[in-house]
Amino acid sequence: MAFEHILYNVTSRVASITLHRPEKRNALNGAMVAELRAAFKQAESDPGVKVIILKGAGEAFCAGADLEYLQQLQLNTREENLADSKELMQLMQQIYYHDKIVIAQVEGHAIAGGCGLVTLCDLSYAVPEAKLGYTEVKIGFVPALVAVFLVRKIGEGRARDLLLTGRLVTAEKAASYGLLNDVIPADRIAEHVAKIAEDLCTGASANSLKVTKKLITDVFDQPLDNALEQAARLNAETREHTDCQRGIKAFLDKEKMVW
C-alpha cells in the first residue's frame, strides 16, 4: 500500500512506521490517522514482522492535531465528530492491543495526540531534549481517549497531574512518571531502539510475547480471580505451543535458542 503521510518499511522482522509530515511537525489529521491504521494492520497480518518501531521525521515526534484539522472540527456536526473520534479510538485500540511489540522512538517533542501515541506503545524511549505533555485543556479540549490508557499506565495521581495542568514535562520527568522507559542521547537513540528490537526478535518467542502482552492488557478488565483463571488457562495453552516445546528443549540441552 502506498502512503502519503507516513513511511513504512520492514527490515529484519522489524517494521518501521514513520510519521512523515516534517513541515507540519508530524501533526495528526484524518488522513494520517487512516494511514496509521492501515500500516498497523499491515504489520499485524505480516508473519515476517515481529516488532514495530514508531517514530517521527524531522525535529518533532508529533505536535498533536493539525491546525487545519482543528478548524474543520469546528464545522462538523456532532455525528461527524463522533465518527472522527471513533476513528482515532480505533487507532489507539489497534496499537494498545496489537499482537506485535510496539516501541516509540521519540526524537522530538510529543504533544497532545502525539503524546497519546507514546502512551499506547509497549516500550518508549526519548531524547533528553524532547518535551512531552497533554495540552488539550489549554485550548478548551479534553484528552478523553488518552486518559483511559494513561491512568492504566502511570496511575491516577500522575495522570491527574499531567492531564489537568496540561503542562509539558522533560523526558526525564516523563521517565520518572513511567511514561517513558528510558532517556537516550540523540546520537545513540536509533541504535539503542534497534538493539532492543533485535533482542526481542532473536531472544523471545513471538507467541510468548503476544500472549504476555495480552495478559498484561486483559488483567485490568476483570476481577482478580477471573484474571488468575485466565492466566492459568494461558499458561496451560502456552505449554502446548511449539515455541514453548522448542524453547524448553534448548534450555535443557544447554543450547542457545535463536528465535
Tab-separated table of C-alpha atoms in Angstrom:
chain	number	residue	atom	x	y	z
A	1	MET	CA	0.000	0.000	0.000
A	2	ALA	CA	1.293	3.470	-0.919
A	3	PHE	CA	1.269	6.059	1.867
A	4	GLU	CA	1.344	9.849	1.627
A	5	HIS	CA	1.735	10.936	5.259
A	6	ILE	CA	3.800	8.113	6.726
A	7	LEU	CA	6.724	5.899	5.734
A	8	TYR	CA	6.525	2.132	6.143
A	9	ASN	CA	9.294	-0.394	5.705
A	10	VAL	CA	10.302	-3.787	7.085
A	11	THR	CA	13.877	-4.893	7.761
A	12	SER	CA	14.986	-7.979	9.692
A	13	ARG	CA	11.487	-8.615	11.128
A	14	VAL	CA	11.173	-5.001	12.342
A	15	ALA	CA	8.541	-2.725	10.794
A	16	SER	CA	9.307	0.995	10.979
A	17	ILE	CA	6.315	3.337	10.869
A	18	THR	CA	7.464	6.951	10.498
A	19	LEU	CA	5.142	9.939	10.795
A	20	HIS	CA	6.205	11.898	7.727
A	21	ARG	CA	4.857	15.430	7.735
A	22	PRO	CA	8.012	17.175	8.990
A	23	GLU	CA	6.886	20.535	7.608
A	24	LYS	CA	3.821	20.245	9.901
A	25	ARG	CA	5.814	18.783	12.811
A	26	ASN	CA	4.096	15.469	12.028
A	27	ALA	CA	0.754	16.842	13.176
A	28	LEU	CA	-2.171	14.433	13.031
A	29	ASN	CA	-5.117	14.772	10.679
A	30	GLY	CA	-7.777	12.388	9.448
A	31	ALA	CA	-5.682	11.158	6.526
A	32	MET	CA	-2.672	10.377	8.722
A	33	VAL	CA	-4.812	8.538	11.261
A	34	ALA	CA	-6.276	6.429	8.440
A	35	GLU	CA	-2.790	5.646	7.106
A	36	LEU	CA	-1.529	4.717	10.566
A	37	ARG	CA	-4.450	2.338	10.973
A	38	ALA	CA	-3.619	0.739	7.624
A	39	ALA	CA	0.089	0.448	8.473
A	40	PHE	CA	-0.517	-1.183	11.868
A	41	LYS	CA	-2.999	-3.572	10.225
A	42	GLN	CA	-0.435	-4.440	7.568
A	43	ALA	CA	2.220	-5.122	10.230
A	44	GLU	CA	-0.178	-7.292	12.213
A	45	SER	CA	-1.003	-9.513	9.245
A	46	ASP	CA	2.624	-9.851	8.115
A	47	PRO	CA	4.213	-13.015	9.589
A	48	GLY	CA	7.597	-11.511	8.750
A	49	VAL	CA	7.084	-8.719	11.298
A	50	LYS	CA	7.771	-9.306	14.980
A	51	VAL	CA	8.405	-5.776	16.341
A	52	ILE	CA	7.192	-2.318	15.283
A	53	ILE	CA	9.090	0.954	15.799
A	54	LEU	CA	7.005	4.149	15.704
A	55	LYS	CA	8.925	7.400	15.121
A	56	GLY	CA	8.664	10.834	13.549
A	57	ALA	CA	10.560	12.529	10.729
A	58	GLY	CA	12.260	15.863	11.331
A	59	GLU	CA	12.527	17.804	14.582
A	60	ALA	CA	9.277	16.704	16.248
A	61	PHE	CA	7.852	13.300	17.054
A	62	CYS	CA	4.288	14.630	16.749
A	63	ALA	CA	2.853	18.042	17.612
A	64	GLY	CA	-0.716	16.838	18.101
A	65	ALA	CA	-3.649	17.757	15.884
A	66	ASP	CA	-3.088	19.670	12.650
A	67	LEU	CA	-4.408	23.251	12.725
A	68	GLU	CA	-6.463	22.815	9.544
A	69	TYR	CA	-7.887	19.632	11.036
A	70	LEU	CA	-8.875	21.511	14.224
A	71	GLN	CA	-10.568	24.191	12.130
A	72	GLN	CA	-12.556	21.562	10.251
A	73	LEU	CA	-13.756	20.038	13.515
A	74	GLN	CA	-15.496	23.323	14.291
A	75	LEU	CA	-17.662	22.860	11.191
A	76	ASN	CA	-18.525	19.214	11.794
A	77	THR	CA	-21.877	18.010	13.038
A	78	ARG	CA	-21.957	16.047	16.293
A	79	GLU	CA	-22.345	12.841	14.269
A	80	GLU	CA	-19.296	13.707	12.159
A	81	ASN	CA	-17.232	14.500	15.244
A	82	LEU	CA	-18.304	11.240	16.867
A	83	ALA	CA	-17.311	9.269	13.767
A	84	ASP	CA	-13.954	11.062	13.677
A	85	SER	CA	-13.385	10.407	17.385
A	86	LYS	CA	-14.146	6.717	16.907
A	87	GLU	CA	-11.593	6.515	14.090
A	88	LEU	CA	-8.930	7.812	16.499
A	89	MET	CA	-10.249	5.479	19.196
A	90	GLN	CA	-9.838	2.514	16.859
A	91	LEU	CA	-6.236	3.507	16.081
A	92	MET	CA	-5.490	3.642	19.799
A	93	GLN	CA	-7.067	0.226	20.310
A	94	GLN	CA	-5.053	-1.154	17.406
A	95	ILE	CA	-1.762	-0.044	18.921
A	96	TYR	CA	-2.596	-0.957	22.523
A	97	TYR	CA	-3.930	-4.428	21.686
A	98	HIS	CA	-1.553	-5.106	18.778
A	99	ASP	CA	-0.180	-8.652	18.522
A	100	LYS	CA	3.324	-7.309	17.892
A	101	ILE	CA	5.503	-5.327	20.303
A	102	VAL	CA	5.365	-1.582	19.564
A	103	ILE	CA	8.291	0.690	20.505
A	104	ALA	CA	8.157	4.501	20.400
A	105	GLN	CA	11.380	6.226	19.327
A	106	VAL	CA	10.787	9.842	20.396
A	107	GLU	CA	13.404	12.177	18.914
A	108	GLY	CA	11.472	15.411	19.370
A	109	HIS	CA	8.509	16.925	21.169
A	110	ALA	CA	5.423	14.716	21.636
A	111	ILE	CA	2.426	16.893	22.415
A	112	ALA	CA	-1.301	16.213	22.921
A	113	GLY	CA	-2.242	13.482	20.431
A	114	GLY	CA	1.447	12.908	19.776
A	115	CYS	CA	1.995	12.160	23.445
A	116	GLY	CA	-1.059	9.950	23.252
A	117	LEU	CA	0.697	7.792	20.666
A	118	VAL	CA	3.679	7.411	23.007
A	119	THR	CA	1.319	6.380	25.809
A	120	LEU	CA	-0.039	3.481	23.771
A	121	CYS	CA	3.308	1.876	22.943
A	122	ASP	CA	4.660	-1.100	24.874
A	123	LEU	CA	8.099	0.483	25.249
A	124	SER	CA	9.052	4.146	24.775
A	125	TYR	CA	12.416	5.906	24.574
A	126	ALA	CA	13.090	9.610	24.097
A	127	VAL	CA	15.983	12.014	23.657
A	128	PRO	CA	16.738	14.384	26.586
A	129	GLU	CA	15.627	17.408	24.557
A	130	ALA	CA	12.104	16.092	23.999
A	131	LYS	CA	9.185	17.663	25.844
A	132	LEU	CA	6.024	15.657	26.406
A	133	GLY	CA	2.552	16.604	27.558
A	134	TYR	CA	-1.194	16.547	27.086
A	135	THR	CA	-2.087	20.187	26.378
A	136	GLU	CA	-5.735	19.683	25.403
A	137	VAL	CA	-7.227	21.577	28.366
A	138	LYS	CA	-5.289	24.687	27.354
A	139	ILE	CA	-7.368	25.040	24.179
A	140	GLY	CA	-10.691	24.065	25.716
A	141	PHE	CA	-10.451	20.483	24.514
A	142	VAL	CA	-10.342	17.289	26.583
A	143	PRO	CA	-7.804	14.408	26.499
A	144	ALA	CA	-10.685	11.960	26.663
A	145	LEU	CA	-9.368	8.926	24.807
A	146	VAL	CA	-5.783	9.025	26.023
A	147	ALA	CA	-6.924	9.408	29.645
A	148	VAL	CA	-8.281	5.844	29.570
A	149	PHE	CA	-4.823	4.485	28.726
A	150	LEU	CA	-2.727	6.936	30.710
A	151	VAL	CA	-4.406	6.115	34.034
A	152	ARG	CA	-3.593	2.470	33.410
A	153	LYS	CA	-0.003	3.227	32.515
A	154	ILE	CA	1.109	5.674	35.215
A	155	GLY	CA	-1.667	5.708	37.821
A	156	GLU	CA	-4.433	8.144	38.706
A	157	GLY	CA	-2.362	10.698	40.630
A	158	ARG	CA	0.252	11.262	37.972
A	159	ALA	CA	-2.365	11.173	35.229
A	160	ARG	CA	-4.296	13.927	37.030
A	161	ASP	CA	-1.121	15.995	37.227
A	162	LEU	CA	-0.376	15.783	33.511
A	163	LEU	CA	-3.920	15.888	32.132
A	164	LEU	CA	-5.331	18.654	34.345
A	165	THR	CA	-2.351	21.028	34.204
A	166	GLY	CA	-1.687	20.461	30.514
A	167	ARG	CA	1.959	21.193	31.240
A	168	LEU	CA	4.888	19.991	29.175
A	169	VAL	CA	7.469	17.957	31.054
A	170	THR	CA	11.009	16.956	30.277
A	171	ALA	CA	11.844	13.479	29.064
A	172	GLU	CA	13.492	12.806	32.426
A	173	LYS	CA	10.293	13.723	34.287
A	174	ALA	CA	8.213	11.632	31.876
A	175	ALA	CA	10.528	8.682	32.561
A	176	SER	CA	10.226	9.182	36.320
A	177	TYR	CA	6.424	9.055	35.905
A	178	GLY	CA	6.625	5.785	33.980
A	179	LEU	CA	5.553	7.280	30.662
A	180	LEU	CA	8.973	6.507	29.151
A	181	ASN	CA	11.225	3.529	29.755
A	182	ASP	CA	14.449	5.494	29.383
A	183	VAL	CA	16.037	8.676	28.077
A	184	ILE	CA	18.778	8.154	25.493
A	185	PRO	CA	21.127	10.751	23.915
A	186	ALA	CA	20.203	11.768	20.378
A	187	ASP	CA	23.340	10.280	18.846
A	188	ARG	CA	22.529	6.845	20.323
A	189	ILE	CA	18.756	6.514	20.410
A	190	ALA	CA	18.312	4.940	16.962
A	191	GLU	CA	20.986	2.339	17.726
A	192	HIS	CA	19.532	1.734	21.201
A	193	VAL	CA	15.995	1.141	19.926
A	194	ALA	CA	17.245	-1.013	17.061
A	195	LYS	CA	19.154	-3.190	19.536
A	196	ILE	CA	16.075	-3.627	21.742
A	197	ALA	CA	14.036	-4.583	18.675
A	198	GLU	CA	16.725	-7.045	17.589
A	199	ASP	CA	16.902	-8.587	21.066
A	200	LEU	CA	13.128	-9.061	21.079
A	201	CYS	CA	13.251	-10.648	17.635
A	202	THR	CA	16.032	-13.101	18.431
A	203	GLY	CA	15.666	-13.535	22.188
A	204	ALA	CA	11.968	-14.229	22.704
A	205	SER	CA	9.229	-16.350	21.205
A	206	ALA	CA	6.712	-14.424	19.100
A	207	ASN	CA	3.870	-16.408	20.660
A	208	SER	CA	5.162	-15.771	24.186
A	209	LEU	CA	5.416	-12.027	23.515
A	210	LYS	CA	1.876	-11.930	22.090
A	211	VAL	CA	0.343	-13.915	24.946
A	212	THR	CA	2.232	-11.988	27.636
A	213	LYS	CA	1.139	-8.662	26.153
A	214	LYS	CA	-2.475	-9.862	26.033
A	215	LEU	CA	-2.303	-10.999	29.643
A	216	ILE	CA	-0.956	-7.605	30.775
A	217	THR	CA	-3.719	-5.701	28.987
A	218	ASP	CA	-6.519	-8.063	29.996
A	219	VAL	CA	-5.896	-8.139	33.760
A	220	PHE	CA	-7.185	-4.577	34.105
A	221	ASP	CA	-10.558	-5.521	32.682
A	222	GLN	CA	-11.626	-8.146	35.195
A	223	PRO	CA	-11.679	-9.091	38.872
A	224	LEU	CA	-8.548	-10.680	40.343
A	225	ASP	CA	-9.966	-14.221	40.475
A	226	ASN	CA	-11.056	-14.028	36.825
A	227	ALA	CA	-7.648	-12.684	35.807
A	228	LEU	CA	-5.935	-15.558	37.600
A	229	GLU	CA	-8.207	-18.083	35.880
A	230	GLN	CA	-7.295	-16.567	32.524
A	231	ALA	CA	-3.598	-16.614	33.464
A	232	ALA	CA	-3.792	-20.311	34.376
A	233	ARG	CA	-5.539	-21.104	31.083
A	234	LEU	CA	-2.953	-19.164	29.051
A	235	ASN	CA	-0.178	-20.888	30.986
A	236	ALA	CA	-1.548	-24.317	30.067
A	237	GLU	CA	-2.172	-23.376	26.428
A	238	THR	CA	1.337	-21.968	26.047
A	239	ARG	CA	2.910	-25.188	27.306
A	240	GLU	CA	1.373	-26.964	24.317
A	241	HIS	CA	2.698	-24.424	21.805
A	242	THR	CA	5.594	-25.383	19.544
A	243	ASP	CA	7.615	-22.362	20.684
A	244	CYS	CA	7.456	-23.492	24.304
A	245	GLN	CA	8.415	-27.054	23.460
A	246	ARG	CA	11.382	-25.892	21.370
A	247	GLY	CA	12.496	-23.366	23.981
A	248	ILE	CA	12.407	-25.820	26.890
A	249	LYS	CA	14.262	-28.477	24.859
A	250	ALA	CA	17.008	-25.961	24.002
A	251	PHE	CA	17.242	-24.897	27.654
A	252	LEU	CA	17.512	-28.470	28.896
A	253	ASP	CA	20.076	-29.290	26.195
A	254	LYS	CA	22.045	-26.155	27.159
A	255	GLU	CA	21.684	-24.786	23.626
A	256	LYS	CA	21.199	-21.124	22.772
A	257	MET	CA	17.764	-20.564	21.306
A	258	VAL	CA	17.576	-18.022	18.482
A	259	TRP	CA	14.002	-17.117	17.720
